[in-house]
PDB file of C-alpha atoms in Angstrom:
ATOM      1  CA  UNK A   1      -0.086 -14.330  33.817  1.00 93.00           C
ATOM      2  CA  UNK A   2       3.338 -16.298  32.911  1.00 95.00           C
ATOM      3  CA  UNK A   3       5.943 -14.761  35.732  1.00 97.00           C
ATOM      4  CA  UNK A   4       9.419 -16.072  37.021  1.00 98.00           C
ATOM      5  CA  UNK A   5      10.891 -14.263  39.709  1.00 98.00           C
ATOM      6  CA  UNK A   6      14.199 -14.375  40.945  1.00 98.00           C
ATOM      7  CA  UNK A   7      15.653 -14.363  44.049  1.00 97.00           C
ATOM      8  CA  UNK A   8      17.896 -11.314  44.781  1.00 97.00           C
ATOM      9  CA  UNK A   9      21.668  -9.904  44.163  1.00 98.00           C
ATOM     10  CA  UNK A  10      24.215 -12.306  45.698  1.00 98.00           C
ATOM     11  CA  UNK A  11      28.018 -10.849  46.587  1.00 98.00           C
ATOM     12  CA  UNK A  12      30.326 -13.764  47.200  1.00 98.00           C
ATOM     13  CA  UNK A  13      33.848 -14.744  48.162  1.00 98.00           C
ATOM     14  CA  UNK A  14      35.608 -16.867  46.297  1.00 98.00           C
ATOM     15  CA  UNK A  15      35.276 -20.712  47.247  1.00 98.00           C
ATOM     16  CA  UNK A  16      32.013 -19.780  48.396  1.00 98.00           C
ATOM     17  CA  UNK A  17      28.425 -20.861  47.359  1.00 98.00           C
ATOM     18  CA  UNK A  18      25.489 -19.404  45.877  1.00 98.00           C
ATOM     19  CA  UNK A  19      22.160 -20.869  45.802  1.00 98.00           C
ATOM     20  CA  UNK A  20      19.692 -18.800  42.935  1.00 98.00           C
ATOM     21  CA  UNK A  21      15.617 -19.468  43.850  1.00 98.00           C
ATOM     22  CA  UNK A  22      13.199 -18.710  40.306  1.00 98.00           C
ATOM     23  CA  UNK A  23       9.708 -18.757  41.894  1.00 98.00           C
ATOM     24  CA  UNK A  24       6.814 -19.800  38.881  1.00 96.00           C
ATOM     25  CA  UNK A  25       3.325 -18.681  38.575  1.00 91.00           C
ATOM     26  CA  UNK A  26       0.787 -18.468  36.268  1.00 88.00           C
ATOM     27  CA  UNK A  27       0.924 -21.810  34.999  1.00 88.00           C
ATOM     28  CA  UNK A  28       1.713 -25.925  35.967  1.00 89.00           C
ATOM     29  CA  UNK A  29       5.046 -25.505  36.876  1.00 91.00           C
ATOM     30  CA  UNK A  30       5.947 -29.800  36.354  1.00 85.00           C
ATOM     31  CA  UNK A  31       4.306 -29.014  32.654  1.00 87.00           C
ATOM     32  CA  UNK A  32       7.656 -27.348  31.169  1.00 92.00           C
ATOM     33  CA  UNK A  33      11.254 -27.603  30.990  1.00 96.00           C
ATOM     34  CA  UNK A  34      13.265 -25.360  32.745  1.00 98.00           C
ATOM     35  CA  UNK A  35      16.768 -23.805  31.111  1.00 98.00           C
ATOM     36  CA  UNK A  36      19.007 -21.707  32.864  1.00 98.00           C
ATOM     37  CA  UNK A  37      21.685 -19.187  31.255  1.00 98.00           C
ATOM     38  CA  UNK A  38      24.551 -17.476  31.788  1.00 98.00           C
ATOM     39  CA  UNK A  39      25.648 -13.620  31.063  1.00 98.00           C
ATOM     40  CA  UNK A  40      29.019 -12.521  32.445  1.00 98.00           C
ATOM     41  CA  UNK A  41      28.988  -8.674  32.315  1.00 96.00           C
ATOM     42  CA  UNK A  42      29.460  -7.093  28.609  1.00 95.00           C
ATOM     43  CA  UNK A  43      28.766 -10.907  27.153  1.00 97.00           C
ATOM     44  CA  UNK A  44      26.239 -13.074  25.034  1.00 97.00           C
ATOM     45  CA  UNK A  45      24.283 -15.758  25.927  1.00 98.00           C
ATOM     46  CA  UNK A  46      24.852 -18.857  27.968  1.00 98.00           C
ATOM     47  CA  UNK A  47      22.869 -22.015  28.155  1.00 98.00           C
ATOM     48  CA  UNK A  48      23.875 -23.030  31.227  1.00 98.00           C
ATOM     49  CA  UNK A  49      21.450 -26.321  30.922  1.00 98.00           C
ATOM     50  CA  UNK A  50      17.835 -27.426  32.030  1.00 98.00           C
ATOM     51  CA  UNK A  51      15.507 -29.868  34.383  1.00 98.00           C
ATOM     52  CA  UNK A  52      12.408 -31.498  34.218  1.00 96.00           C
ATOM     53  CA  UNK A  53      10.461 -30.075  36.509  1.00 95.00           C
ATOM     54  CA  UNK A  54       8.167 -33.519  36.313  1.00 94.00           C
ATOM     55  CA  UNK A  55      10.611 -35.821  36.489  1.00 94.00           C
ATOM     56  CA  UNK A  56      13.647 -34.077  38.040  1.00 93.00           C
ATOM     57  CA  UNK A  57      16.699 -34.908  35.872  1.00 96.00           C
ATOM     58  CA  UNK A  58      18.991 -32.163  35.438  1.00 97.00           C
ATOM     59  CA  UNK A  59      20.959 -32.028  32.023  1.00 98.00           C
ATOM     60  CA  UNK A  60      23.550 -29.868  32.384  1.00 98.00           C
ATOM     61  CA  UNK A  61      26.036 -27.781  29.204  1.00 97.00           C
ATOM     62  CA  UNK A  62      29.590 -28.748  28.869  1.00 95.00           C
ATOM     63  CA  UNK A  63      31.104 -26.197  30.826  1.00 95.00           C
ATOM     64  CA  UNK A  64      28.551 -26.195  33.773  1.00 97.00           C
ATOM     65  CA  UNK A  65      29.108 -29.909  35.286  1.00 96.00           C
ATOM     66  CA  UNK A  66      30.175 -30.568  38.242  1.00 94.00           C
ATOM     67  CA  UNK A  67      29.738 -27.586  40.636  1.00 97.00           C
ATOM     68  CA  UNK A  68      26.541 -26.354  38.978  1.00 98.00           C
ATOM     69  CA  UNK A  69      23.309 -28.304  40.245  1.00 98.00           C
ATOM     70  CA  UNK A  70      20.119 -27.584  39.050  1.00 98.00           C
ATOM     71  CA  UNK A  71      17.238 -29.431  41.851  1.00 97.00           C
ATOM     72  CA  UNK A  72      13.445 -27.877  42.237  1.00 96.00           C
ATOM     73  CA  UNK A  73      10.671 -28.117  45.150  1.00 96.00           C
ATOM     74  CA  UNK A  74       7.683 -28.694  43.327  1.00 94.00           C
ATOM     75  CA  UNK A  75       5.094 -28.129  46.241  1.00 95.00           C
ATOM     76  CA  UNK A  76       6.470 -23.824  45.559  1.00 96.00           C
ATOM     77  CA  UNK A  77       6.818 -24.279  42.049  1.00 96.00           C
ATOM     78  CA  UNK A  78      10.677 -23.452  42.413  1.00 97.00           C
ATOM     79  CA  UNK A  79      13.787 -24.336  40.337  1.00 98.00           C
ATOM     80  CA  UNK A  80      16.747 -23.874  41.652  1.00 98.00           C
ATOM     81  CA  UNK A  81      20.398 -22.769  40.565  1.00 98.00           C
ATOM     82  CA  UNK A  82      22.923 -23.794  43.110  1.00 98.00           C
ATOM     83  CA  UNK A  83      27.075 -22.725  42.647  1.00 98.00           C
ATOM     84  CA  UNK A  84      30.335 -24.069  44.769  1.00 98.00           C
ATOM     85  CA  UNK A  85      33.586 -23.393  44.319  1.00 98.00           C
ATOM     86  CA  UNK A  86      32.519 -19.963  43.410  1.00 98.00           C
ATOM     87  CA  UNK A  87      35.523 -18.287  41.297  1.00 97.00           C
ATOM     88  CA  UNK A  88      35.466 -14.542  40.197  1.00 97.00           C
ATOM     89  CA  UNK A  89      34.512 -15.803  36.204  1.00 96.00           C
ATOM     90  CA  UNK A  90      31.163 -16.891  37.760  1.00 98.00           C
ATOM     91  CA  UNK A  91      30.273 -13.528  38.029  1.00 98.00           C
ATOM     92  CA  UNK A  92      27.321 -12.822  35.529  1.00 98.00           C
ATOM     93  CA  UNK A  93      23.824 -12.349  35.500  1.00 98.00           C
ATOM     94  CA  UNK A  94      22.128 -15.899  35.750  1.00 98.00           C
ATOM     95  CA  UNK A  95      18.187 -16.392  34.064  1.00 98.00           C
ATOM     96  CA  UNK A  96      15.811 -18.898  34.706  1.00 98.00           C
ATOM     97  CA  UNK A  97      13.870 -19.169  31.593  1.00 98.00           C
ATOM     98  CA  UNK A  98      11.298 -21.783  30.239  1.00 97.00           C
ATOM     99  CA  UNK A  99      11.897 -23.627  27.673  1.00 97.00           C
ATOM    100  CA  UNK A 100       9.569 -24.961  25.128  1.00 96.00           C
ATOM    101  CA  UNK A 101      12.641 -24.583  22.904  1.00 96.00           C
ATOM    102  CA  UNK A 102      12.676 -21.165  21.741  1.00 97.00           C
ATOM    103  CA  UNK A 103      12.565 -19.289  26.055  1.00 97.00           C
ATOM    104  CA  UNK A 104       9.279 -17.894  25.885  1.00 95.00           C
ATOM    105  CA  UNK A 105       9.183 -16.263  29.384  1.00 97.00           C
ATOM    106  CA  UNK A 106      12.371 -15.771  31.240  1.00 98.00           C
ATOM    107  CA  UNK A 107      12.432 -14.287  35.389  1.00 98.00           C
ATOM    108  CA  UNK A 108      14.437 -11.446  35.902  1.00 98.00           C
ATOM    109  CA  UNK A 109      17.664 -12.391  35.986  1.00 98.00           C
ATOM    110  CA  UNK A 110      20.200 -12.819  39.313  1.00 98.00           C
ATOM    111  CA  UNK A 111      23.359 -10.834  39.799  1.00 98.00           C
ATOM    112  CA  UNK A 112      25.860 -13.171  41.242  1.00 98.00           C
ATOM    113  CA  UNK A 113      29.220 -11.080  42.043  1.00 98.00           C
ATOM    114  CA  UNK A 114      32.327 -13.074  42.636  1.00 98.00           C
ATOM    115  CA  UNK A 115      35.164 -10.806  45.026  1.00 97.00           C
ATOM    116  CA  UNK A 116      37.456 -11.045  47.507  1.00 95.00           C
TER     117      UNK A 116
ATOM    118  CA  UNK B   1      28.176 -29.033  19.622  1.00 93.00           C
ATOM    119  CA  UNK B   2      25.804 -27.554  17.235  1.00 97.00           C
ATOM    120  CA  UNK B   3      27.214 -23.814  17.029  1.00 98.00           C
ATOM    121  CA  UNK B   4      25.790 -20.906  15.957  1.00 98.00           C
ATOM    122  CA  UNK B   5      27.413 -17.672  14.219  1.00 98.00           C
ATOM    123  CA  UNK B   6      26.132 -14.548  13.736  1.00 97.00           C
ATOM    124  CA  UNK B   7      27.239 -11.830  11.443  1.00 97.00           C
ATOM    125  CA  UNK B   8      27.652  -9.202  11.695  1.00 97.00           C
ATOM    126  CA  UNK B   9      28.371  -8.626  15.338  1.00 97.00           C
ATOM    127  CA  UNK B  10      27.873  -4.421  15.088  1.00 97.00           C
ATOM    128  CA  UNK B  11      25.667  -3.121  12.861  1.00 97.00           C
ATOM    129  CA  UNK B  12      24.685   0.839  12.582  1.00 97.00           C
ATOM    130  CA  UNK B  13      21.786   2.212  11.429  1.00 97.00           C
ATOM    131  CA  UNK B  14      19.388   5.059  11.013  1.00 96.00           C
ATOM    132  CA  UNK B  15      15.534   5.603  11.742  1.00 96.00           C
ATOM    133  CA  UNK B  16      13.631   3.311   8.752  1.00 97.00           C
ATOM    134  CA  UNK B  17      16.326   1.509   7.613  1.00 97.00           C
ATOM    135  CA  UNK B  18      16.151  -2.553   6.962  1.00 98.00           C
ATOM    136  CA  UNK B  19      18.021  -3.950   8.587  1.00 98.00           C
ATOM    137  CA  UNK B  20      19.113  -7.572   8.707  1.00 98.00           C
ATOM    138  CA  UNK B  21      20.770  -9.995  10.732  1.00 98.00           C
ATOM    139  CA  UNK B  22      22.208 -13.515   9.913  1.00 98.00           C
ATOM    140  CA  UNK B  23      22.846 -16.643  12.126  1.00 98.00           C
ATOM    141  CA  UNK B  24      24.572 -19.722  10.459  1.00 98.00           C
ATOM    142  CA  UNK B  25      24.603 -23.349  12.312  1.00 98.00           C
ATOM    143  CA  UNK B  26      26.895 -25.633  11.818  1.00 98.00           C
ATOM    144  CA  UNK B  27      24.689 -28.124  11.151  1.00 98.00           C
ATOM    145  CA  UNK B  28      21.783 -28.506   9.989  1.00 98.00           C
ATOM    146  CA  UNK B  29      18.381 -27.532  12.706  1.00 98.00           C
ATOM    147  CA  UNK B  30      15.675 -28.069  10.262  1.00 97.00           C
ATOM    148  CA  UNK B  31      14.044 -24.664  11.330  1.00 98.00           C
ATOM    149  CA  UNK B  32      14.536 -25.171  14.890  1.00 98.00           C
ATOM    150  CA  UNK B  33      15.605 -21.784  15.824  1.00 98.00           C
ATOM    151  CA  UNK B  34      14.200 -18.456  17.978  1.00 98.00           C
ATOM    152  CA  UNK B  35      15.417 -14.710  17.621  1.00 98.00           C
ATOM    153  CA  UNK B  36      15.567 -12.748  20.737  1.00 98.00           C
ATOM    154  CA  UNK B  37      15.735  -8.854  21.617  1.00 98.00           C
ATOM    155  CA  UNK B  38      17.548  -7.330  24.652  1.00 98.00           C
ATOM    156  CA  UNK B  39      17.943  -4.084  25.831  1.00 98.00           C
ATOM    157  CA  UNK B  40      20.270  -3.046  28.724  1.00 96.00           C
ATOM    158  CA  UNK B  41      19.642  -4.172  32.328  1.00 95.00           C
ATOM    159  CA  UNK B  42      16.407  -6.403  30.759  1.00 97.00           C
ATOM    160  CA  UNK B  43      16.421 -10.233  29.788  1.00 98.00           C
ATOM    161  CA  UNK B  44      16.185 -11.388  26.572  1.00 98.00           C
ATOM    162  CA  UNK B  45      12.740 -10.869  24.992  1.00 98.00           C
ATOM    163  CA  UNK B  46      11.167 -13.641  22.145  1.00 98.00           C
ATOM    164  CA  UNK B  47      11.053 -12.052  18.818  1.00 98.00           C
ATOM    165  CA  UNK B  48      10.491 -14.866  16.560  1.00 98.00           C
ATOM    166  CA  UNK B  49      10.211 -18.726  17.005  1.00 98.00           C
ATOM    167  CA  UNK B  50      10.386 -22.054  14.473  1.00 98.00           C
ATOM    168  CA  UNK B  51      12.322 -19.362  12.267  1.00 98.00           C
ATOM    169  CA  UNK B  52       9.415 -17.564  11.184  1.00 98.00           C
ATOM    170  CA  UNK B  53       6.912 -17.431  13.347  1.00 98.00           C
ATOM    171  CA  UNK B  54       6.219 -14.130  14.934  1.00 98.00           C
ATOM    172  CA  UNK B  55       5.357 -13.636  18.447  1.00 97.00           C
ATOM    173  CA  UNK B  56       2.720 -12.693  20.050  1.00 96.00           C
ATOM    174  CA  UNK B  57       2.251  -8.967  20.648  1.00 96.00           C
ATOM    175  CA  UNK B  58       6.065  -8.455  18.359  1.00 98.00           C
ATOM    176  CA  UNK B  59       5.402  -5.804  15.727  1.00 98.00           C
ATOM    177  CA  UNK B  60       5.386  -6.726  11.965  1.00 98.00           C
ATOM    178  CA  UNK B  61       8.148  -5.223  11.232  1.00 98.00           C
ATOM    179  CA  UNK B  62      10.266  -7.549  12.657  1.00 98.00           C
ATOM    180  CA  UNK B  63      10.272 -11.471  10.144  1.00 98.00           C
ATOM    181  CA  UNK B  64      12.513 -13.760   9.897  1.00 98.00           C
ATOM    182  CA  UNK B  65      13.580 -16.501   7.657  1.00 98.00           C
ATOM    183  CA  UNK B  66      15.500 -19.748   6.628  1.00 98.00           C
ATOM    184  CA  UNK B  67      15.662 -22.969   7.261  1.00 98.00           C
ATOM    185  CA  UNK B  68      18.860 -25.786   7.717  1.00 98.00           C
ATOM    186  CA  UNK B  69      22.440 -23.794   8.263  1.00 98.00           C
ATOM    187  CA  UNK B  70      20.969 -19.910   7.425  1.00 98.00           C
ATOM    188  CA  UNK B  71      18.909 -18.225   8.845  1.00 98.00           C
ATOM    189  CA  UNK B  72      18.153 -14.426   8.668  1.00 98.00           C
ATOM    190  CA  UNK B  73      16.117 -11.869  10.562  1.00 98.00           C
ATOM    191  CA  UNK B  74      14.925  -8.484   9.100  1.00 98.00           C
ATOM    192  CA  UNK B  75      13.754  -5.543  10.423  1.00 98.00           C
ATOM    193  CA  UNK B  76      11.704  -3.969   7.702  1.00 98.00           C
ATOM    194  CA  UNK B  77      11.961  -0.544   8.977  1.00 97.00           C
ATOM    195  CA  UNK B  78      14.065   0.163  12.259  1.00 97.00           C
ATOM    196  CA  UNK B  79      12.525   2.287  14.934  1.00 97.00           C
ATOM    197  CA  UNK B  80      14.076   3.959  17.484  1.00 95.00           C
ATOM    198  CA  UNK B  81      13.050   1.424  19.910  1.00 96.00           C
ATOM    199  CA  UNK B  82      14.586  -1.340  18.140  1.00 97.00           C
ATOM    200  CA  UNK B  83      17.557   0.052  18.809  1.00 95.00           C
ATOM    201  CA  UNK B  84      19.089  -3.262  21.062  1.00 97.00           C
ATOM    202  CA  UNK B  85      20.834  -6.499  20.821  1.00 98.00           C
ATOM    203  CA  UNK B  86      19.614  -9.513  19.152  1.00 98.00           C
ATOM    204  CA  UNK B  87      20.484 -12.944  19.273  1.00 98.00           C
ATOM    205  CA  UNK B  88      19.400 -16.512  17.320  1.00 98.00           C
ATOM    206  CA  UNK B  89      19.279 -19.486  19.357  1.00 98.00           C
ATOM    207  CA  UNK B  90      19.058 -23.230  18.078  1.00 98.00           C
ATOM    208  CA  UNK B  91      16.790 -25.512  19.682  1.00 98.00           C
ATOM    209  CA  UNK B  92      17.901 -28.269  17.665  1.00 98.00           C
ATOM    210  CA  UNK B  93      19.883 -30.446  19.772  1.00 97.00           C
ATOM    211  CA  UNK B  94      19.803 -28.792  23.188  1.00 97.00           C
ATOM    212  CA  UNK B  95      20.155 -25.133  23.129  1.00 98.00           C
ATOM    213  CA  UNK B  96      22.877 -22.881  21.562  1.00 98.00           C
ATOM    214  CA  UNK B  97      22.652 -19.191  21.159  1.00 98.00           C
ATOM    215  CA  UNK B  98      24.584 -16.635  18.861  1.00 98.00           C
ATOM    216  CA  UNK B  99      26.827 -14.097  20.095  1.00 98.00           C
ATOM    217  CA  UNK B 100      25.061 -11.672  19.279  1.00 98.00           C
ATOM    218  CA  UNK B 101      24.308  -8.705  17.255  1.00 98.00           C
ATOM    219  CA  UNK B 102      24.141  -5.127  18.706  1.00 98.00           C
ATOM    220  CA  UNK B 103      22.691  -2.435  16.430  1.00 98.00           C
ATOM    221  CA  UNK B 104      23.802   0.677  17.374  1.00 96.00           C
ATOM    222  CA  UNK B 105      22.354   4.294  15.873  1.00 90.00           C
ATOM    223  CA  UNK B 106      24.457   5.716  13.337  1.00 89.00           C
TER     224      UNK B 106
END
């Protein structure tokens, strides 16, 4: 069965960087686009963008350009989200999701907490 | 960018009630709409895709309708397991989520 397993929670100081991983199994990794979704505490879902797992080409939503980078390591079926120059309002749960239009399969989420 | 507006933001209902949630798109998205259920501490789960297609394994009390700019999610008879937050999402142009509807116990 399709599984997306994300890396564990992170506690970072403002100004630091974080890299979240999302490892896929149960399907052909390069056959599906991977989206990233942010959920701030008690808030709704924000689509951050996606990465074409075949070409490696990323697309970023408005508000997620500059400090946010999507990348891949297809040899281990893993997608990555890196956030640099972290701010307090980056505190959120970050999800990866297999994107076929609807987001049928989701990772369990990675909580990133930014606090001094 | 396509904006999605969900209503209501909160809904109080009892077990057995028929519940309807509405989602409006800022421009036509044809039928490129999905509905999700999210429970506290869990990832969202897709219920409906392409506006009215039921995801495998989802109970038949959930249904979706609409096209263009107006969509509804209906729960025909609310069950205890259905108290959760529901989101719509368009996939006509990139992806956008509605702000969510929390279904609470009345």
